[in-house]
Amino acid sequence: MPAPIKIKKGLDIQLVGKAVKNIINILPQTYATKPIDFIGVFPKVLVSEGDEVRAGTPIYFDRKREQILFSSPVSGTVKEIRRGPKRLLMEIIIEAGNTLEYVDFGIADPIALTREQIIEKMLNSGIWPVIRQRPYSFIARPEENPRAIFISAFDTSPLAPDYNFIVEGEAKAFQLGIDALRKLTTGKIHLNVLDDTATSQVFLGTKGVQISRFTGPHPTGNISTQVSRIDPINKGDVIWYLRPQEVLMIGRLFLSGKYDATKIYALTGSMIRQPAYYKSLAGACIHDMVNNNTLEGNARYISGNVLTGTKIGQNGYAGFYDSQITVIPEGDYYEFLGWADPGLNKYSFYNQFLSRFFPTKKFSLDTNIHGGARAFVMTGKYEKVFPFDIFPMQLIKAIMIEDIDLMENLGIYEIDAEDFALIEFIETSKIEIQSIVRNGLNLLYKETT
Amino acid sequence: MKGLRRYLDKIKPAFEKGGKLEKLHSTFEAIEAFIFVSNRVTLTGSHIRDAVDLKRTMSIVVLALMPPLLFGMWNVGYQHFIANGMEASLWQNFWFGFLQVLPIVIVSYVTGLAIEFGFAQARGHEVNEGFLVTGMLIPLIMPPDVPLWMVAVSTAFAVIFGKEVFGGTGMNILNPALTARAFLFFAYPKEMSGDKVWIVDKPDAFSGATPMGDAMIDQVDKIPSPMDMFLGFIPGSVGETSTVAIIIGALILLFTGVASWRIMLSVVVGGLVMGWIFNLLALNEYMLIPAWEHLIMGGFAFGAVYMATDPVTATQTIKGKYIYGFLIGFFAVMVRVFNPAFPEGMMMAILFMNVFAPLIDHYVVQANIRKRRKRWQKKGIPDV
């Protein structure tokens, strides 16, 4: 076996509230599918309020690519089509019926199917959006032959779910999912695992994949980090990527012929009384998880992790790609002479606080920004949490001045906004780096296609 | 503190848009943010943020400037009493220096901050913390006997033309504190050189020249002992004399990671290399002084630790930092030994390299770009 790939740069933020390995089954009343989870999608709704749907019934499609459908994760009634400012379609809420009924897409063995048949089945069932592409993190283009498909079987972000635990007993569905994916590319399927004895046999025993072992702090689990070490993206390259639960969903489609959106979420964060794993469906309302399970006080509910997740309400819905719900305290308080505090209880990447002398201490961080926005001042810090052969500050500045050529030359195709999350976290000048990078990618796409 | 918070909340609306005192919004915001770290929360992106901010970082630098400041105050008194042939206790020395230096510090801060607040208000920005450091650096590189109005004029020049015209902290090309010093040097050369300004109330009969001044006029034999220069018992600008005090400050900056160790190290290496080259050439007496002595003479150590490492005006890339630092040390010693007009080369070397820092970065970044494009070419991607 080849030696594990070591990532040296990065940062593991030590937070309180890791989920204990215990699965609780819940059946929330409502579910939502949120077009805003999908970057670059212009949704057109196919249902109206009051319509009956089954799990797998298409709810909307992408106006720009009409074959890409988005299905209901559950059977029941369309309760509300919720729009935001400028009539932006925010979420379509479905109230679950008494029994879970599925649209039947037919059982099939992906090995016996052609590429076209597999794609057709995945498109019709609305499962296709689980496959995303880099650059840009859009939903993959079915007609494209990606250079390779990458699956990161571990997540290194703060309080991340343990996929080894989540995929337990799912070897068959996982292998079927991989079998289907193998038909979609002439390149390799890379399954990247953590170099750890706890890595599940579900991953290690999978056939038809190239397994690479990784070790290192966050963002080692990010797709870009792994791709950059295995085969960096060049201009014009496209790779596809998925997370393990998404492979399982594909596998189950072929195994049972159903759009089975079963998903296990890690409920984490310092505001949660009993952090644990919850089994439900994609787009589940988090109310049943957090109700009576949250500590007193003003809380921030996040679908995803604290670095890249989306803010949702107490009765909000899990995002399509998220396997984690995090609840942390809001930081809307004033702090007297906060900048002069010796900082025994303040978490920082820098050696400017006493807490640095307690490296194993875990923290409960809130959403306070801890300072005002400033121009770039400090240098040489970003590089310590950014394991790419890219100059991060120069790239950010190239994006800010909207210089497309410079962005390309500085390696924008190799990264995504999430790779800058740690930089945004440690940024002394409190600049919103992830938004800048996302805008840069959007601009790049607009100008080059 | 709740009372104070309530009071601020009560008067806040007057400073908001449409309020009576709208024109003082930036000033209010700066004072409020100084007393209370804001209650603002994240909206997008990373939901949690590091406890650090620019105020914290800048206060660490100010803290690291305390050893040279305190030693400098003592030394100003010490040099004064020695020159006048008087005996004085540690406290008398310190107190004399304190009374001499404090007004310079106050003038520097008041002038600079007034201008900063004015610009922030005019632009509708928040007041940036950068001047907290600049305001302390300026007194430390002034001769102790400098007239206060000169401090005010040079600080104003540095803040307006060295920084604000470029857009404020983070946008400036030249180190603002050194810009102030350079302005003084060129605007008032008579007052800023020779042996007059280095000792307060110096009697004419006493020499009072700095080691740099002595060395420049080929009086190398008059240079004080290395131990005196290392400890700092010599005339000079307020904060530059004691290498020991500067090393203590450097340790604070290095431990906290606020200043780049790469720059500090490479400045020292650059100075040593130039010193050794001069040793080899050995054309005059100045060239013969041991290379390492350059490190403890004049403003070399102070410049290496506090000036060259200014992140805004230094190079931003890691490779660039080595080159930038090395050339500063190299040129500083070269200017010292060669140039008859400037006894000290550190200021000129740093300002010179400030100007070239973006160019160095440009070539470092180009190397990365070339590497990436070679990879593209290998894959047959047409050149863009």
Coordinates of C-alpha atoms in Angstrom, one line a residue, chain B residues 185 212 216 274 278 286 294 327-350 352:
Chain B
F185 CA 16.2 64.4 8.1
M212 CA 27.7 56.3 13.7
M216 CA 31.6 58.4 9.5
M274 CA 27.9 43.2 3.7
F278 CA 33.9 45.2 3.7
Y286 CA 35.5 51.9 8.9
H294 CA 27.2 46.7 12.7
L327 CA 18.7 43.4 1.0
I328 CA 17.8 45.7 3.8
G329 CA 20.6 44.5 6.0
F330 CA 23.0 44.5 3.0
F331 CA 22.2 48.0 1.9
A332 CA 22.0 49.4 5.4
V333 CA 25.6 48.6 6.1
M334 CA 26.6 49.6 2.6
V335 CA 25.1 53.1 2.9
R336 CA 26.7 53.5 6.4
V337 CA 30.2 52.8 5.2
F338 CA 30.1 54.4 1.8
N339 CA 27.9 57.4 2.0
P340 CA 29.3 60.5 3.6
A341 CA 26.0 62.3 3.8
F342 CA 24.1 59.7 5.9
P343 CA 25.7 58.5 9.0
E344 CA 23.0 55.9 9.4
G345 CA 21.9 53.6 6.5
M346 CA 19.1 51.7 8.1
M347 CA 16.4 54.3 7.4
M348 CA 17.3 54.7 3.8
A349 CA 17.7 50.9 3.2
I350 CA 14.3 50.1 4.6
F352 CA 14.3 51.8 -0.4

